[in-house]
Amino acid sequence: NSLAAGGSSSSVKKTNAMQTFELYRKQAKEKEEREKAIKMQEEQRKMYKENMERERQREEREKLREKEEEEALDMARRSQQEQERRQQIEAEKLAAAKERERKKEQERRKREAMAHKIDMNAQSEMMAAFEETM
């Protein structure tokens, strides 16, 4: 009896040891899965941060490019305005020079016309002076 009872206790111990081993394996597997999950979360977090950093850098480059374009447009606009202002000044100078030439020509024609005009008062005085001398 005691041998039979001893044999059954040994099988109970084996079953108990197997259950303990299975429980240990199960816990080890769960621990490994948790570690994998944590590692994946960390990896995802790292990827997310890298993506956010890339996005931030892209936005900074975009802002810088927009700023450079705005400055270039502003420079071109100022250059165009300066060129238009210079052209306007040149046009005004040309118009003023033409006006001076026109006035000079007008004065010349007036003097020329006056030179050929007979002054009746001077003629009358000359005749009176001539008659007196005679």
Short mmCIF file of C-alpha atoms in Angstrom, two decimals:
data_model
loop_
_atom_site.label_atom_id
_atom_site.label_comp_id
_atom_site.label_asym_id
_atom_site.label_seq_id
_atom_site.Cartn_x
_atom_site.Cartn_y
_atom_site.Cartn_z
CA ASN A 1 0.00 0.00 0.00
CA SER A 2 2.63 2.32 0.97
CA LEU A 3 4.46 1.70 -2.28
CA ALA A 4 1.29 2.21 -4.26
CA ALA A 5 0.56 5.33 -2.31
CA GLY A 6 4.14 6.50 -2.81
CA GLY A 7 3.86 6.01 -6.55
CA SER A 8 0.72 8.07 -6.78
CA SER A 9 2.24 10.85 -4.72
CA SER A 10 5.13 10.89 -7.13
CA SER A 11 2.75 11.30 -10.08
CA VAL A 12 0.97 14.09 -8.21
CA LYS A 13 4.33 15.73 -7.64
CA LYS A 14 5.11 15.36 -11.35
CA THR A 15 1.74 16.82 -12.31
CA ASN A 16 2.25 19.61 -9.79
CA ALA A 17 5.77 20.22 -11.12
CA MET A 18 4.42 20.24 -14.69
CA GLN A 19 1.74 22.73 -13.76
CA THR A 20 4.31 24.89 -12.01
CA PHE A 21 6.61 24.66 -15.05
CA GLU A 22 3.71 25.50 -17.40
CA LEU A 23 2.76 28.42 -15.15
CA TYR A 24 6.39 29.58 -15.21
CA ARG A 25 6.52 29.27 -19.01
CA LYS A 26 3.24 31.13 -19.33
CA GLN A 27 4.46 33.94 -17.08
CA ALA A 28 7.78 34.10 -18.95
CA LYS A 29 5.93 34.28 -22.25
CA GLU A 30 3.63 37.03 -20.94
CA LYS A 31 6.64 38.93 -19.62
CA GLU A 32 8.34 38.60 -23.00
CA GLU A 33 5.18 39.83 -24.78
CA ARG A 34 4.93 42.79 -22.39
CA GLU A 35 8.58 43.64 -23.04
CA LYS A 36 7.99 43.36 -26.79
CA ALA A 37 4.92 45.58 -26.48
CA ILE A 38 6.87 48.13 -24.43
CA LYS A 39 9.74 47.97 -26.93
CA MET A 40 7.30 48.47 -29.82
CA GLN A 41 5.68 51.41 -28.02
CA GLU A 42 9.10 52.96 -27.45
CA GLU A 43 9.97 52.37 -31.10
CA GLN A 44 6.67 53.93 -32.19
CA ARG A 45 7.25 56.86 -29.85
CA LYS A 46 10.75 57.27 -31.29
CA MET A 47 9.42 57.11 -34.86
CA TYR A 48 6.69 59.62 -33.97
CA LYS A 49 9.26 62.02 -32.49
CA GLU A 50 11.49 61.61 -35.55
CA ASN A 51 8.54 62.28 -37.85
CA MET A 52 7.55 65.32 -35.82
CA GLU A 53 11.14 66.61 -35.95
CA ARG A 54 11.27 66.07 -39.72
CA GLU A 55 7.93 67.85 -40.08
CA ARG A 56 9.14 70.75 -37.93
CA GLN A 57 12.33 71.06 -40.00
CA ARG A 58 10.31 70.91 -43.22
CA GLU A 59 8.03 73.68 -41.94
CA GLU A 60 11.06 75.77 -40.96
CA ARG A 61 12.56 75.30 -44.43
CA GLU A 62 9.21 76.20 -45.98
CA LYS A 63 8.95 79.35 -43.85
CA LEU A 64 12.52 80.29 -44.74
CA ARG A 65 11.84 79.73 -48.43
CA GLU A 66 8.65 81.81 -48.22
CA LYS A 67 10.55 84.56 -46.41
CA GLU A 68 13.29 84.52 -49.07
CA GLU A 69 10.67 84.65 -51.84
CA GLU A 70 8.91 87.53 -50.10
CA GLU A 71 12.21 89.40 -49.76
CA ALA A 72 13.05 88.74 -53.42
CA LEU A 73 9.61 89.99 -54.49
CA ASP A 74 10.01 93.04 -52.27
CA MET A 75 13.44 93.75 -53.76
CA ALA A 76 12.05 93.35 -57.29
CA ARG A 77 9.12 95.63 -56.42
CA ARG A 78 11.46 98.28 -54.99
CA SER A 79 13.74 97.98 -58.00
CA GLN A 80 10.76 98.38 -60.34
CA GLN A 81 9.53 101.41 -58.40
CA GLU A 82 13.01 102.94 -58.44
CA GLN A 83 13.28 102.37 -62.19
CA GLU A 84 9.84 103.91 -62.74
CA ARG A 85 10.82 106.89 -60.58
CA ARG A 86 14.03 107.37 -62.58
CA GLN A 87 12.11 107.15 -65.85
CA GLN A 88 9.59 109.69 -64.55
CA ILE A 89 12.41 112.05 -63.52
CA GLU A 90 14.05 111.64 -66.94
CA ALA A 91 10.71 112.29 -68.64
CA GLU A 92 10.20 115.42 -66.51
CA LYS A 93 13.72 116.64 -67.34
CA LEU A 94 13.12 116.00 -71.02
CA ALA A 95 9.76 117.81 -70.88
CA ALA A 96 11.38 120.75 -69.04
CA ALA A 97 14.19 120.89 -71.61
CA LYS A 98 11.66 120.85 -74.46
CA GLU A 99 9.68 123.62 -72.75
CA ARG A 100 12.87 125.73 -72.42
CA GLU A 101 13.70 125.13 -76.09
CA ARG A 102 10.15 126.07 -77.07
CA LYS A 103 10.33 129.30 -75.07
CA LYS A 104 13.75 130.13 -76.54
CA GLU A 105 12.41 129.58 -80.03
CA GLN A 106 9.34 131.67 -79.21
CA GLU A 107 11.56 134.50 -77.92
CA ARG A 108 13.81 134.26 -80.98
CA ARG A 109 10.81 134.49 -83.31
CA LYS A 110 9.44 137.41 -81.34
CA ARG A 111 12.76 139.26 -81.56
CA GLU A 112 13.01 138.45 -85.26
CA ALA A 113 9.49 139.71 -85.85
CA MET A 114 10.23 142.87 -83.86
CA ALA A 115 13.43 143.45 -85.83
CA HIS A 116 11.50 143.56 -89.11
CA LYS A 117 8.66 145.65 -87.73
CA ILE A 118 8.72 149.30 -88.60
CA ASP A 119 8.40 151.58 -85.59
CA MET A 120 6.04 154.33 -86.74
CA ASN A 121 6.87 156.59 -83.83
CA ALA A 122 10.56 156.37 -84.61
CA GLN A 123 9.77 157.05 -88.31
CA SER A 124 7.66 160.05 -87.39
CA GLU A 125 10.39 161.46 -85.17
CA MET A 126 12.97 160.92 -87.87
CA MET A 127 10.82 162.78 -90.45
CA ALA A 128 10.22 165.64 -88.04
CA ALA A 129 13.93 165.89 -87.37
CA PHE A 130 14.64 165.83 -91.12
CA GLU A 131 12.09 168.56 -91.83
CA GLU A 132 13.50 170.77 -89.14
CA THR A 133 16.94 170.51 -90.58
CA MET A 134 15.71 171.56 -93.98
#
